[in-house]
Amino acid sequence: MGSLELSPAHFRRLADRVSTLAEEWLEGLDSRPIAPSINGAASEAMFSEGLPEQGLGDAALDALRPFMEGSRAGNARFLAYVFGSGEPVGVLGDYVASVVNQNVTAWRSAPTVVSLERSVIRSLASAVGCEGFTGSFAGGGSSANLMALAMARESLAPANEDGAPSGVVYASAEVHMSIPKAVALLGLGRKNLRLIPTDAQWRMRPDALARAIAEDKAAGLRPLAVVATAGTVNTGAVDPLTAVAALAREHGLWMHVDGAYGALAAMAFPERFEGLGLADSLSMDAHKWLYQPADCGVLLFRDAKAARRAFSFTGDYARALNADPVEGFAFFDESMELSRRARALKVWLSVRFHGLAAFREAIRRDVRNAERLEALVRETAGLELRSPATLSAVCFRYTGGLPDAGLDDFNTRLLARINRRGRVYLSNATLEGRFFLRACFVNHRTTPEDVATVVHEVLAAAEELRAS
C-alpha cells in the first residue's frame, strides 16, 4: 500500500505542472469560447470509471487538461450570473490556504489566520460604511442570510408558547431565493414570509411594508425581521434602506440587508447605499464584487452578542480554557460553521497586492460598462430596454418587429443561441411575467469593446434564428 506522503521535491514537480496549466488557461482565457463544446453525456463519460483502487501517480494529473477544456471560460464577456472573475492574486491566496490547511474555527486552532480574518472583516465593514461592525467569512450569501435570520429569531422571538419558532419575515418581491430557503430552514415556514410589492424601479415600497406589518400585528402575529436588498439579482435595484430601517426601528424588527450582489459597490458609490450602516446585519459576497475565487461570502453584524446568542453552544471538547479576549476567541461561537477554510487569506493577499483603490476603480468600470450597454440598447433598432443600469445589471430584449405575443418564446430561444455561439454569455430575467435577456457586470476583465460585442452577438444570433 502506497504512502500518502510526497517529498517536497516531488510536490514541487507536480505544482509546476499545475502552474503551467494555470498559466495556459489564463493566457488563452479571452480567446476561449465561453460555452464549452462538451455536452452532458460526454462530461458524465469523462468520470464514469469512478475512483481507482490503485493510484495512478503522476499520471493522475493528465486528466486535468481535458477537465479544464470542458470547463466554462469566465472571460471578459461572461456576463450571465453575479459571479466574480477569479482575480489571480486571490487564487494564489487560496493555494497558500490549502498548503497551511488551518481550521479557522478558533484562535488556538489557527492563530494568525483568525487574527487576519478579524482584521479583514473590520476593514471591509469600514469600507462599505458599517464602521464598528464585526462578523466572519462564510460560504456565500445564502449561508450568511440564513445565519442573519437565525440571529434575528434568537434575539427577538426564539419560540412561541408551545416551543415552536415564530415570527414573520418581510422582503421585497424581488428578493433572492436564499431568503425563502432560510425561512423554511429556520422552521418559520414560508407562510410567514411576506413578499412586499416593488415600485417602478424594482425597489421595495415602504408604504406597502408598513401596511403588511400593521396587518400582521392586527392579526396577532409577531413581525420579526425585514430583509432589504442592496442589489437585486434581476435588476440591481437597491431598496430604500433608510426608510426600511426607520420602519424596522419603529416596530422593533431586525433589519437584515442582503447585499450579496451589491453591497461591496458601496466602496465606490456610497451615495447609492445610504442607510446601509443602519442594518443589524449585512451579507456580502467577496466572490462577486471583490472578484475573488469562490467561495468567499461575508456576514457582518452590529452586535456580536446576538451572534453568540444564536450560535454559541460548545461541547466540552471544544470549550476555550483561555480567558484572553484574543486567544480565547472562537468563530464557532458566532457562526454556524465549525470547520472553516481560510477564506480571508485570499482577500487579504489580493487587496494588499492591488490596494482598495484598485477595487473601487474596477467596480466603477463595471458600472460604466453597464451604462454603456444601456446606451447601446437604447440606440439600436430592434432592441428594447426594460431595466436600466441601476447598478450593473441591464435587462433588455430583441423585438425586431416581431409580434408581442411571440417575443417571450423568441428571446428564450435567442438566449440559447447567443450562448451556444460562445462569444458572450448572458442570462435571463423574468420581469412582470415577461422574458428578458440580462447582462450583469461584475467582471474585472470586461472592456468597452466587450460591451459592444454583446449587442453585435445579440443581433447576429437573432438574424440566424430568424433565418432558420
Coordinates of C-alpha atoms in Angstrom, one line a residue:
M1 CA 0.0 0.0 0.0
G2 CA 1.5 3.3 -1.1
S3 CA 2.3 6.2 1.3
L4 CA 0.3 9.4 1.1
E5 CA 3.4 11.4 1.7
L6 CA 5.2 13.3 -1.1
S7 CA 8.7 14.6 -0.8
P8 CA 8.9 18.4 -1.1
A9 CA 10.8 18.0 -4.5
H10 CA 8.1 15.7 -5.8
F11 CA 5.4 18.2 -4.7
R12 CA 7.2 20.9 -6.5
R13 CA 7.2 18.9 -9.8
L14 CA 3.5 18.4 -9.5
A15 CA 2.9 22.0 -8.6
D16 CA 5.0 23.2 -11.6
R17 CA 2.7 21.1 -13.9
V18 CA -0.4 22.6 -12.4
S19 CA 1.1 26.1 -12.6
T20 CA 1.8 25.6 -16.3
L21 CA -1.8 24.6 -16.9
A22 CA -3.0 27.6 -14.9
E23 CA -0.7 29.9 -16.9
E24 CA -2.0 28.4 -20.2
W25 CA -5.6 28.8 -19.0
L26 CA -5.2 32.5 -18.1
E27 CA -3.2 33.2 -21.2
G28 CA -5.9 31.8 -23.5
L29 CA -8.9 32.8 -21.5
D30 CA -10.1 35.7 -23.6
S31 CA -9.9 33.6 -26.8
R32 CA -11.8 30.6 -25.5
P33 CA -15.5 30.0 -26.3
I34 CA -17.3 30.7 -23.0
A35 CA -19.7 27.8 -23.5
P36 CA -17.5 24.6 -23.7
S37 CA -18.2 22.2 -26.5
I38 CA -18.7 19.3 -24.1
N39 CA -22.3 18.0 -23.6
G40 CA -23.8 16.3 -20.7
A41 CA -23.2 12.7 -21.9
A42 CA -19.6 13.5 -22.6
S43 CA -19.0 15.1 -19.2
E44 CA -20.5 12.1 -17.4
A45 CA -18.5 9.7 -19.5
M46 CA -15.3 11.6 -18.6
F47 CA -15.7 10.4 -15.0
S48 CA -17.6 7.2 -15.5
E49 CA -14.7 5.0 -14.2
G50 CA -15.0 6.4 -10.7
L51 CA -12.2 6.4 -8.2
P52 CA -9.3 3.9 -8.7
E53 CA -8.3 1.3 -6.2
Q54 CA -4.6 1.7 -7.1
G55 CA -3.1 5.1 -7.5
L56 CA -2.0 6.4 -10.9
G57 CA 0.9 8.5 -9.5
D58 CA 1.9 11.5 -11.7
A59 CA -0.3 10.3 -14.5
A60 CA -3.3 11.3 -12.3
L61 CA -2.6 14.9 -13.4
D62 CA -3.0 14.0 -17.1
A63 CA -6.8 14.3 -16.7
L64 CA -6.6 17.9 -15.6
R65 CA -6.2 19.3 -19.1
P66 CA -9.4 17.8 -20.5
F67 CA -11.2 18.7 -17.3
M68 CA -10.2 22.3 -17.8
E69 CA -11.1 22.2 -21.5
G70 CA -14.6 21.1 -20.6
S71 CA -15.0 24.0 -18.1
R72 CA -16.7 27.3 -18.8
A73 CA -14.3 30.1 -19.5
G74 CA -15.1 33.0 -17.3
N75 CA -13.5 35.6 -19.6
A76 CA -14.3 39.2 -20.2
R77 CA -17.6 38.5 -21.9
F78 CA -19.1 36.2 -19.3
L79 CA -21.9 38.4 -18.1
A80 CA -24.5 35.9 -17.1
Y81 CA -24.5 35.4 -13.3
V82 CA -23.5 37.5 -10.4
F83 CA -20.2 35.7 -10.0
G84 CA -16.7 37.0 -9.7
S85 CA -14.0 36.7 -12.3
G86 CA -11.3 35.0 -10.2
E87 CA -8.7 37.7 -9.6
P88 CA -5.3 35.8 -9.9
V89 CA -3.6 37.0 -6.7
G90 CA -6.6 35.7 -4.8
V91 CA -6.1 32.4 -6.5
L92 CA -2.6 32.3 -5.0
G93 CA -4.0 33.1 -1.6
D94 CA -6.3 30.1 -2.0
Y95 CA -3.3 28.0 -2.8
V96 CA -1.4 29.1 0.3
A97 CA -4.6 28.5 2.4
S98 CA -4.7 24.9 1.2
V99 CA -1.0 24.4 1.9
V100 CA -1.1 25.6 5.5
N101 CA -4.5 23.9 5.9
Q102 CA -5.7 25.7 9.0
N103 CA -9.1 25.1 10.6
V104 CA -10.2 28.7 11.2
T105 CA -12.6 27.8 14.0
A106 CA -10.8 29.4 17.0
W107 CA -7.6 31.3 17.7
R108 CA -6.0 28.3 19.2
S109 CA -6.6 26.3 16.0
A110 CA -5.3 28.9 13.6
P111 CA -3.8 31.9 15.4
T112 CA -2.6 34.1 12.5
V113 CA -5.5 33.3 10.2
V114 CA -8.1 34.1 12.9
S115 CA -6.5 37.4 13.6
L116 CA -6.1 38.1 9.9
E117 CA -9.8 37.3 9.3
R118 CA -11.0 39.6 12.1
S119 CA -8.8 42.4 10.7
V120 CA -10.2 41.9 7.1
I121 CA -13.7 41.9 8.4
R122 CA -13.2 45.2 10.2
S123 CA -11.7 46.7 7.1
L124 CA -14.5 45.6 4.8
A125 CA -17.1 46.8 7.2
S126 CA -15.5 50.2 7.3
A127 CA -15.1 50.3 3.5
V128 CA -18.8 49.9 3.0
G129 CA -19.9 52.4 5.7
C130 CA -20.5 49.9 8.5
E131 CA -17.8 51.1 10.9
G132 CA -17.7 49.1 14.1
F133 CA -19.5 46.0 12.7
T134 CA -17.9 42.6 13.2
G135 CA -18.6 39.3 11.6
S136 CA -17.0 36.4 9.7
F137 CA -16.5 34.9 6.3
A138 CA -19.0 32.3 5.1
G139 CA -19.6 30.0 2.1
G140 CA -21.7 32.6 0.4
G141 CA -24.7 34.9 0.6
S142 CA -27.1 32.0 1.2
S143 CA -25.4 30.8 4.4
A144 CA -24.8 34.4 5.5
N145 CA -28.5 35.2 5.1
L146 CA -29.5 32.1 6.9
M147 CA -27.2 33.0 9.9
A148 CA -28.5 36.5 9.9
L149 CA -32.2 35.4 10.2
A150 CA -31.2 32.9 12.8
M151 CA -29.7 35.7 14.8
A152 CA -32.9 37.7 14.4
R153 CA -35.1 34.9 15.6
E154 CA -33.0 34.1 18.6
S155 CA -32.7 37.7 19.6
L156 CA -36.4 38.7 19.2
A157 CA -38.6 35.7 19.0
P158 CA -36.9 32.4 19.8
A159 CA -40.1 30.4 20.3
N160 CA -43.8 30.8 21.0
E161 CA -45.7 29.3 23.9
D162 CA -45.7 25.8 22.6
G163 CA -41.9 25.9 21.9
A164 CA -42.2 26.3 18.1
P165 CA -40.3 29.1 16.3
S166 CA -42.4 32.1 15.5
G167 CA -42.2 35.4 13.6
V168 CA -43.0 37.0 10.3
V169 CA -40.2 38.0 7.8
Y170 CA -40.7 40.7 5.2
A171 CA -38.8 41.1 2.0
S172 CA -39.1 42.6 -1.5
A173 CA -40.9 40.6 -4.2
E174 CA -37.5 40.7 -5.9
V175 CA -35.7 39.1 -3.0
H176 CA -33.1 36.4 -3.7
M177 CA -34.2 32.8 -3.5
S178 CA -32.0 32.2 -0.4
I179 CA -34.4 34.1 1.8
P180 CA -37.4 31.7 1.3
K181 CA -35.0 28.9 1.8
A182 CA -33.7 30.4 5.1
V183 CA -37.2 31.0 6.4
A184 CA -38.1 27.3 5.7
L185 CA -34.8 26.0 7.2
L186 CA -35.4 28.0 10.4
G187 CA -38.8 26.4 10.9
L188 CA -40.7 29.7 10.5
G189 CA -42.4 28.3 7.4
R190 CA -42.8 30.1 4.1
K191 CA -46.3 31.1 5.1
N192 CA -44.6 33.5 7.4
L193 CA -42.7 35.2 4.6
R194 CA -44.3 38.4 3.2
L195 CA -43.2 39.5 -0.3
I196 CA -43.6 43.2 -0.4
P197 CA -44.5 44.9 -3.8
T198 CA -41.9 47.0 -5.5
D199 CA -42.0 50.4 -7.3
A200 CA -41.3 51.1 -10.9
Q201 CA -37.5 50.8 -10.2
W202 CA -38.0 47.3 -8.6
R203 CA -37.4 48.7 -5.1
M204 CA -39.4 47.6 -2.0
R205 CA -42.2 50.0 -1.3
P206 CA -42.0 51.3 2.3
D207 CA -45.8 52.1 2.3
A208 CA -46.6 48.5 1.4
L209 CA -44.1 47.3 4.0
A210 CA -45.8 49.4 6.7
R211 CA -49.2 48.2 5.7
A212 CA -48.1 44.5 5.8
I213 CA -46.6 44.9 9.3
A214 CA -49.8 46.6 10.6
E215 CA -52.0 43.9 9.2
D216 CA -49.9 41.1 10.8
K217 CA -49.9 42.9 14.2
A218 CA -53.7 43.3 14.0
A219 CA -53.9 39.6 13.3
G220 CA -52.0 38.8 16.4
L221 CA -48.8 37.7 14.6
R222 CA -45.2 38.7 15.6
P223 CA -43.3 40.7 13.0
L224 CA -39.7 39.5 13.3
A225 CA -37.4 40.8 10.6
V226 CA -37.3 42.7 7.4
V227 CA -34.8 41.8 4.6
A228 CA -33.8 44.8 2.5
T229 CA -31.9 44.1 -0.7
A230 CA -28.8 46.0 -1.8
G231 CA -28.6 44.9 -5.4
T232 CA -31.5 42.6 -6.5
V233 CA -30.2 39.8 -8.7
N234 CA -32.6 40.6 -11.6
T235 CA -32.1 44.4 -12.0
G236 CA -29.5 45.5 -9.3
A237 CA -32.2 47.6 -7.5
V238 CA -31.3 48.9 -4.1
D239 CA -34.2 49.1 -1.6
P240 CA -34.7 52.4 0.2
L241 CA -32.6 51.4 3.1
T242 CA -33.1 54.5 5.3
A243 CA -36.9 54.2 5.1
V244 CA -36.9 50.5 5.7
A245 CA -34.6 51.0 8.7
A246 CA -37.0 53.6 10.2
L247 CA -39.9 51.1 9.9
A248 CA -37.8 48.4 11.5
R249 CA -36.9 50.5 14.4
E250 CA -40.5 51.8 14.8
H251 CA -41.8 48.2 15.0
G252 CA -38.9 46.5 16.8
L253 CA -37.9 44.4 13.8
W254 CA -34.4 43.1 13.0
M255 CA -33.2 44.7 9.8
H256 CA -31.0 42.5 7.6
V257 CA -29.6 43.7 4.3
D258 CA -29.0 41.1 1.6
G259 CA -26.1 42.8 -0.1
A260 CA -24.5 39.7 -1.6
Y261 CA -24.5 41.2 -5.0
G262 CA -24.3 44.9 -4.5
A263 CA -23.2 46.0 -1.1
L264 CA -19.4 46.0 -1.9
A265 CA -20.2 48.6 -4.5
A266 CA -20.7 51.0 -1.6
M267 CA -16.9 51.2 -1.6
A268 CA -17.2 53.1 -4.9
F269 CA -20.7 54.6 -4.8
P270 CA -21.6 55.2 -1.1
E271 CA -24.3 57.7 -2.1
R272 CA -26.3 54.8 -3.7
F273 CA -26.3 52.9 -0.4
E274 CA -27.4 55.5 2.1
G275 CA -28.7 53.8 5.2
L276 CA -26.6 50.6 4.8
G277 CA -24.9 51.2 8.2
L278 CA -28.4 51.2 9.9
A279 CA -28.7 47.5 9.4
D280 CA -28.4 45.0 12.2
S281 CA -26.8 42.5 9.8
L282 CA -25.4 42.5 6.3
S283 CA -24.4 39.8 3.8
M284 CA -21.8 40.4 1.1
D285 CA -20.0 38.2 -1.4
A286 CA -16.3 38.9 -2.0
H287 CA -16.6 36.3 -4.8
K288 CA -18.8 38.7 -6.6
W289 CA -17.6 42.4 -6.4
L290 CA -14.2 41.8 -5.0
Y291 CA -13.6 39.3 -7.9
Q292 CA -12.3 36.6 -5.6
P293 CA -12.3 32.9 -6.3
A294 CA -15.3 31.1 -4.8
D295 CA -16.3 30.6 -2.1
C296 CA -16.0 33.9 -0.2
G297 CA -19.1 35.2 1.5
V298 CA -19.2 37.6 4.3
L299 CA -21.7 38.2 7.2
L300 CA -21.4 41.5 9.1
F301 CA -23.4 42.3 12.2
R302 CA -23.7 45.1 14.7
D303 CA -23.9 43.1 17.9
A304 CA -21.6 40.1 18.5
K305 CA -23.8 39.2 21.5
A306 CA -26.6 38.4 19.1
A307 CA -24.4 36.1 17.1
R308 CA -23.3 34.3 20.3
R309 CA -26.9 34.0 21.4
A310 CA -27.7 32.1 18.2
F311 CA -24.6 30.0 17.7
S312 CA -22.7 29.6 21.0
F313 CA -23.4 26.0 22.1
T314 CA -20.0 24.5 22.7
G315 CA -19.2 20.9 23.6
D316 CA -16.7 20.4 26.4
Y317 CA -14.1 19.1 24.0
A318 CA -14.1 22.5 22.2
R319 CA -14.5 24.7 25.2
A320 CA -12.0 27.5 25.3
L321 CA -9.9 27.4 28.5
N322 CA -8.2 30.8 27.9
A323 CA -9.9 34.0 29.1
D324 CA -7.7 36.2 26.9
P325 CA -10.0 38.1 24.5
V326 CA -7.8 37.2 21.6
E327 CA -6.5 33.8 22.4
G328 CA -9.9 32.6 23.7
F329 CA -11.8 33.8 20.7
A330 CA -13.8 31.3 18.6
F331 CA -15.6 31.8 15.4
F332 CA -17.8 28.8 16.1
D333 CA -19.4 30.9 18.9
E334 CA -20.5 33.4 16.3
S335 CA -21.2 31.2 13.2
M336 CA -23.0 28.0 12.3
E337 CA -19.7 26.6 10.9
L338 CA -17.2 24.6 12.9
S339 CA -14.7 23.5 10.3
R340 CA -13.8 26.7 8.4
R341 CA -11.5 27.3 5.5
A342 CA -9.1 30.3 5.5
R343 CA -11.3 32.3 3.1
A344 CA -10.0 35.7 4.3
L345 CA -6.4 34.9 3.2
K346 CA -7.1 35.4 -0.5
V347 CA -8.9 38.7 0.1
W348 CA -6.1 39.9 2.4
L349 CA -3.4 39.0 -0.1
S350 CA -5.3 40.3 -3.1
V351 CA -6.1 43.7 -1.5
R352 CA -2.6 44.0 -0.2
F353 CA -1.3 43.5 -3.7
H354 CA -3.7 45.8 -5.6
G355 CA -5.0 48.2 -2.9
L356 CA -8.6 49.0 -2.1
A357 CA -8.4 51.9 -4.6
A358 CA -7.9 49.5 -7.5
F359 CA -11.0 47.5 -6.5
R360 CA -13.1 50.7 -6.2
E361 CA -12.0 51.6 -9.7
A362 CA -12.8 48.2 -11.1
I363 CA -16.3 48.4 -9.6
R364 CA -16.7 51.9 -11.2
R365 CA -15.6 50.4 -14.6
D366 CA -18.2 47.6 -14.3
V367 CA -20.9 50.2 -13.6
R368 CA -19.7 52.3 -16.5
N369 CA -19.8 49.2 -18.8
A370 CA -23.4 48.6 -17.7
E371 CA -24.3 52.2 -18.6
R372 CA -22.6 51.7 -22.0
L373 CA -24.7 48.7 -22.7
E374 CA -27.9 50.6 -21.6
A375 CA -27.0 53.4 -24.1
L376 CA -26.2 50.9 -26.9
V377 CA -29.5 49.1 -26.4
R378 CA -31.4 52.4 -26.4
E379 CA -29.9 53.5 -29.7
T380 CA -30.0 50.1 -31.5
A381 CA -33.1 49.4 -33.7
G382 CA -34.7 46.1 -32.8
L383 CA -33.7 46.1 -29.1
E384 CA -35.9 47.2 -26.2
L385 CA -34.6 48.2 -22.8
R386 CA -36.6 47.0 -19.8
S387 CA -34.3 47.7 -16.8
P388 CA -31.6 50.4 -17.0
A389 CA -28.2 50.1 -15.3
T390 CA -29.4 50.9 -11.7
L391 CA -26.2 49.2 -10.5
S392 CA -24.6 46.9 -13.1
A393 CA -27.3 44.7 -14.4
V394 CA -29.2 45.5 -17.7
C395 CA -32.3 43.8 -18.8
F396 CA -33.4 44.1 -22.5
R397 CA -34.9 42.0 -25.3
Y398 CA -34.9 41.7 -29.0
T399 CA -38.1 42.9 -30.7
G400 CA -37.1 43.3 -34.3
G401 CA -40.7 44.0 -35.5
L402 CA -41.9 40.6 -34.1
P403 CA -45.4 40.4 -32.7
D404 CA -45.6 41.0 -29.0
A405 CA -47.2 37.6 -28.4
G406 CA -44.2 35.8 -29.7
L407 CA -41.4 37.8 -28.0
D408 CA -41.0 35.6 -24.9
D409 CA -40.6 32.5 -27.0
F410 CA -38.2 34.1 -29.5
N411 CA -36.0 35.6 -26.8
T412 CA -35.9 32.3 -24.9
R413 CA -34.6 30.6 -28.0
L414 CA -32.4 33.6 -28.7
L415 CA -30.6 33.4 -25.4
A416 CA -29.7 29.7 -26.0
R417 CA -28.3 30.6 -29.5
I418 CA -26.3 33.5 -28.2
N419 CA -24.7 31.4 -25.5
R420 CA -24.1 28.5 -27.9
R421 CA -22.1 30.8 -30.2
G422 CA -19.7 31.2 -27.3
R423 CA -18.5 34.7 -27.8
V424 CA -20.7 36.2 -25.0
Y425 CA -22.6 34.5 -22.2
L426 CA -25.8 36.1 -20.9
S427 CA -28.6 35.1 -18.5
N428 CA -32.2 36.0 -18.3
A429 CA -34.7 37.7 -16.0
T430 CA -38.5 37.5 -15.8
L431 CA -39.9 40.9 -15.1
E432 CA -43.7 41.3 -14.7
G433 CA -44.1 37.9 -16.3
R434 CA -42.1 38.7 -19.4
F435 CA -38.8 37.1 -20.6
F436 CA -35.7 39.4 -21.0
L437 CA -32.1 39.0 -21.7
R438 CA -29.8 40.1 -18.8
A439 CA -26.2 41.1 -18.7
C440 CA -24.6 41.7 -15.3
F441 CA -21.1 43.3 -15.0
V442 CA -19.1 42.0 -12.1
N443 CA -16.0 41.1 -14.1
H444 CA -12.7 43.0 -13.8
R445 CA -11.7 41.9 -17.3
T446 CA -14.6 43.4 -19.3
T447 CA -13.8 46.3 -21.6
P448 CA -15.9 48.8 -23.6
E449 CA -15.1 46.7 -26.7
D450 CA -16.6 43.6 -25.0
V451 CA -19.8 45.6 -24.3
A452 CA -20.1 46.4 -28.0
T453 CA -19.7 42.7 -28.7
V454 CA -22.8 41.9 -26.6
V455 CA -25.0 43.9 -28.9
H456 CA -23.3 42.6 -32.0
E457 CA -23.8 39.0 -30.8
V458 CA -27.5 39.5 -29.9
L459 CA -28.2 40.9 -33.4
A460 CA -26.2 38.2 -35.1
A461 CA -27.9 35.4 -33.2
A462 CA -31.3 36.9 -33.9
E463 CA -30.6 37.1 -37.6
E464 CA -29.6 33.4 -37.5
L465 CA -32.7 32.5 -35.6
R466 CA -35.0 34.3 -37.9
A467 CA -33.4 32.7 -41.0
S468 CA -33.6 29.2 -39.6

